[in-house]
Coordinates of C-alpha atoms in Angstrom, one line a residue:
X21 CA 15.2 28.5 22.2
X22 CA 11.5 28.3 22.9
X23 CA 9.4 25.8 20.7
X24 CA 5.9 26.9 19.9
X25 CA 3.2 24.3 19.9
X26 CA 1.9 23.3 16.5
X27 CA -1.7 24.6 15.4
X28 CA -4.0 21.7 15.4
X29 CA -5.1 20.9 11.8
X30 CA -8.7 20.8 10.6
X31 CA -8.5 17.0 10.6
X32 CA -7.0 16.7 14.0
X33 CA -9.7 19.0 15.3
X34 CA -12.5 17.1 13.6
X35 CA -11.1 13.9 15.0
X36 CA -11.1 15.3 18.5
X37 CA -14.8 16.4 18.1
X38 CA -15.7 13.0 16.7
X39 CA -13.9 11.3 19.5
X40 CA -15.5 13.4 22.3
X41 CA -18.9 13.2 20.5
X42 CA -18.4 9.2 20.6
X43 CA -17.3 9.0 24.0
X44 CA -20.5 10.2 25.4
X45 CA -22.8 7.4 26.9
X46 CA -24.7 5.5 24.4
X47 CA -23.5 7.3 21.3
X48 CA -20.8 4.7 20.2
X49 CA -23.4 1.8 20.6
X50 CA -26.1 3.8 18.8
X51 CA -23.6 4.4 15.9
X52 CA -22.5 0.7 15.9
X53 CA -26.2 -0.3 15.7
X54 CA -26.9 2.0 12.7
X55 CA -23.9 0.5 11.0
X56 CA -25.1 -2.8 11.7
X57 CA -28.5 -2.2 10.1
X58 CA -26.9 -0.5 7.2
X59 CA -24.8 -3.6 6.6
X60 CA -27.9 -5.9 6.9
X61 CA -29.6 -3.7 4.4
X62 CA -26.8 -3.8 2.1
X63 CA -26.4 -7.6 2.6
X64 CA -30.1 -7.9 1.7
X65 CA -29.5 -6.2 -1.7
X66 CA -29.5 -8.6 -4.5
X67 CA -26.2 -9.0 -6.4
X68 CA -26.6 -9.1 -10.2
X69 CA -25.7 -12.2 -12.1
X70 CA -22.7 -12.0 -14.2
X71 CA -24.5 -13.7 -17.1
X72 CA -27.2 -10.9 -17.2
X73 CA -26.2 -8.7 -20.3
X74 CA -27.9 -5.7 -18.2
X75 CA -25.4 -5.9 -15.4
X76 CA -23.8 -2.6 -14.6
X77 CA -20.9 -3.1 -12.4
X78 CA -20.8 0.3 -11.2
X79 CA -24.3 0.0 -9.8
X80 CA -23.2 -2.9 -7.5
X81 CA -20.0 -1.3 -6.5
X82 CA -21.6 2.0 -5.2
X83 CA -23.3 0.5 -2.2
X84 CA -19.8 -0.9 -1.4
X85 CA -18.4 2.6 -1.7
X86 CA -21.1 4.0 0.7
X87 CA -20.4 1.1 3.3
X88 CA -16.7 1.8 3.2
X89 CA -17.3 5.6 3.4
X90 CA -19.4 5.2 6.6
X91 CA -16.9 2.2 8.2
X92 CA -13.5 3.6 7.6
X93 CA -11.7 5.3 10.4
X94 CA -10.2 8.7 8.8
X95 CA -7.0 8.4 10.3
X96 CA -4.8 9.1 7.0
X97 CA -2.1 6.6 6.3
X98 CA -1.4 3.3 8.0
X99 CA 1.7 4.6 9.7
X100 CA -0.3 6.9 12.1
X101 CA -3.0 4.2 12.9
X102 CA -1.4 2.9 16.0
X103 CA -0.6 6.3 17.5
X104 CA -4.3 7.4 16.9
X105 CA -5.6 4.2 18.1
X106 CA -3.4 4.5 21.3
X107 CA -4.6 8.2 21.9
X108 CA -8.1 7.0 21.6
X109 CA -7.5 4.0 23.8
X110 CA -5.8 6.2 26.6
X111 CA -8.8 8.7 26.6
X112 CA -11.4 5.8 27.0
X113 CA -9.3 4.1 29.8
X114 CA -9.5 7.6 31.7
X115 CA -13.3 7.2 31.6
X116 CA -13.7 4.0 33.5
X117 CA -14.2 0.1 33.1
X118 CA -17.5 0.4 31.3
X119 CA -16.2 2.8 28.6
X120 CA -13.1 0.5 28.3
X121 CA -15.5 -2.5 27.6
X122 CA -17.5 -0.5 25.1
X123 CA -14.3 0.5 23.5
X124 CA -13.2 -3.1 23.0
X125 CA -16.5 -4.2 21.9
X126 CA -16.4 -1.4 19.2
X127 CA -13.1 -2.6 18.2
X128 CA -14.3 -6.0 17.7
X129 CA -17.4 -4.8 15.9
X130 CA -15.3 -2.5 13.6
X131 CA -13.2 -5.6 12.6
X132 CA -16.4 -7.7 12.1
X133 CA -17.9 -5.1 9.8
X134 CA -14.9 -4.9 7.9
X135 CA -14.9 -8.6 7.2
X136 CA -18.5 -8.1 5.8
X137 CA -17.4 -5.3 3.6
X138 CA -14.5 -7.5 2.4
X139 CA -17.0 -10.3 1.5
X140 CA -19.1 -7.7 -0.4
X141 CA -16.1 -6.5 -2.4
X142 CA -15.0 -10.1 -3.2
X143 CA -18.5 -10.9 -4.4
X144 CA -18.3 -7.8 -6.6
X145 CA -14.9 -9.0 -8.1
X146 CA -16.3 -12.5 -8.6
X147 CA -19.4 -11.3 -10.5
X148 CA -17.7 -8.8 -12.6
X149 CA -17.1 -9.8 -16.3
X150 CA -13.5 -10.2 -17.1
X151 CA -12.1 -8.6 -20.3
X152 CA -14.8 -6.1 -20.4
X153 CA -14.7 -2.3 -21.4
X154 CA -12.5 0.3 -19.9
X155 CA -15.3 1.0 -17.6
X156 CA -15.6 -2.5 -16.1
X157 CA -11.7 -2.5 -15.9
X158 CA -11.6 0.8 -13.9
X159 CA -14.3 -0.7 -11.5
X160 CA -12.2 -3.9 -10.9
X161 CA -9.2 -1.7 -10.3
X162 CA -11.1 0.4 -7.9
X163 CA -12.4 -2.7 -6.2
X164 CA -9.1 -4.2 -5.6
X165 CA -8.0 -0.9 -4.0
X166 CA -10.9 -1.0 -1.8
X167 CA -10.3 -4.7 -0.9
X168 CA -6.7 -3.7 0.0
X169 CA -7.5 -0.7 2.2
X170 CA -10.4 -2.5 3.9
X171 CA -8.1 -5.5 4.7
X172 CA -5.5 -3.5 6.1
X173 CA -7.8 -1.7 8.5
X174 CA -9.5 -4.8 9.4
X175 CA -6.7 -6.7 10.3
X176 CA -5.4 -3.8 12.3
X177 CA -8.5 -3.8 14.3
X178 CA -8.5 -7.6 14.7
X179 CA -5.0 -7.6 16.1
X180 CA -5.9 -4.7 18.5
X181 CA -8.8 -6.9 19.6
X182 CA -6.7 -10.1 19.8
X183 CA -4.1 -8.3 22.0
X184 CA -6.7 -7.0 24.3
X185 CA -8.3 -10.5 24.6
X186 CA -4.9 -12.0 25.4
X187 CA -4.1 -9.3 28.0
X188 CA -7.4 -9.8 29.7
X189 CA -7.0 -13.6 29.7
X190 CA -3.7 -13.4 31.2
X191 CA -4.7 -10.9 34.0
X192 CA -8.1 -12.0 34.6
X193 CA -9.9 -8.7 33.8

């Protein structure tokens, strides 16, 4: 019995298009630079004091939501990350050494940016008044969920970069 190949989903088509676009010379570097600028801009934003009666926690959570939306890899659940990452890595290795170095630098940058976002989420959590109203409670729950997903993705990329660094040091790449 002959198997028919499954049709690509909208998400996989989008991911392929994104991968093709990011693989063009200079594009990934430009996107990383834009992300760094965004992170610096967000870092410069003042965090409201938890003592201020006018503190609105949703106001300070919105920039973090935006950062995560721009930073996060849209690879669905964690059980497919390794496969998606390996597919992307394979395509990069086919493009040559300069692409490979850029890919690994991008991996390290993504992990580093994740750490900065984690710091912002922790800052938000620390400055949110405990025992507040339902809205504050909902924001804390959302912040904790964002923290969890950001830590998972950051750790994944840190492990990938660490693996590459170990491989390079053992083979003198």
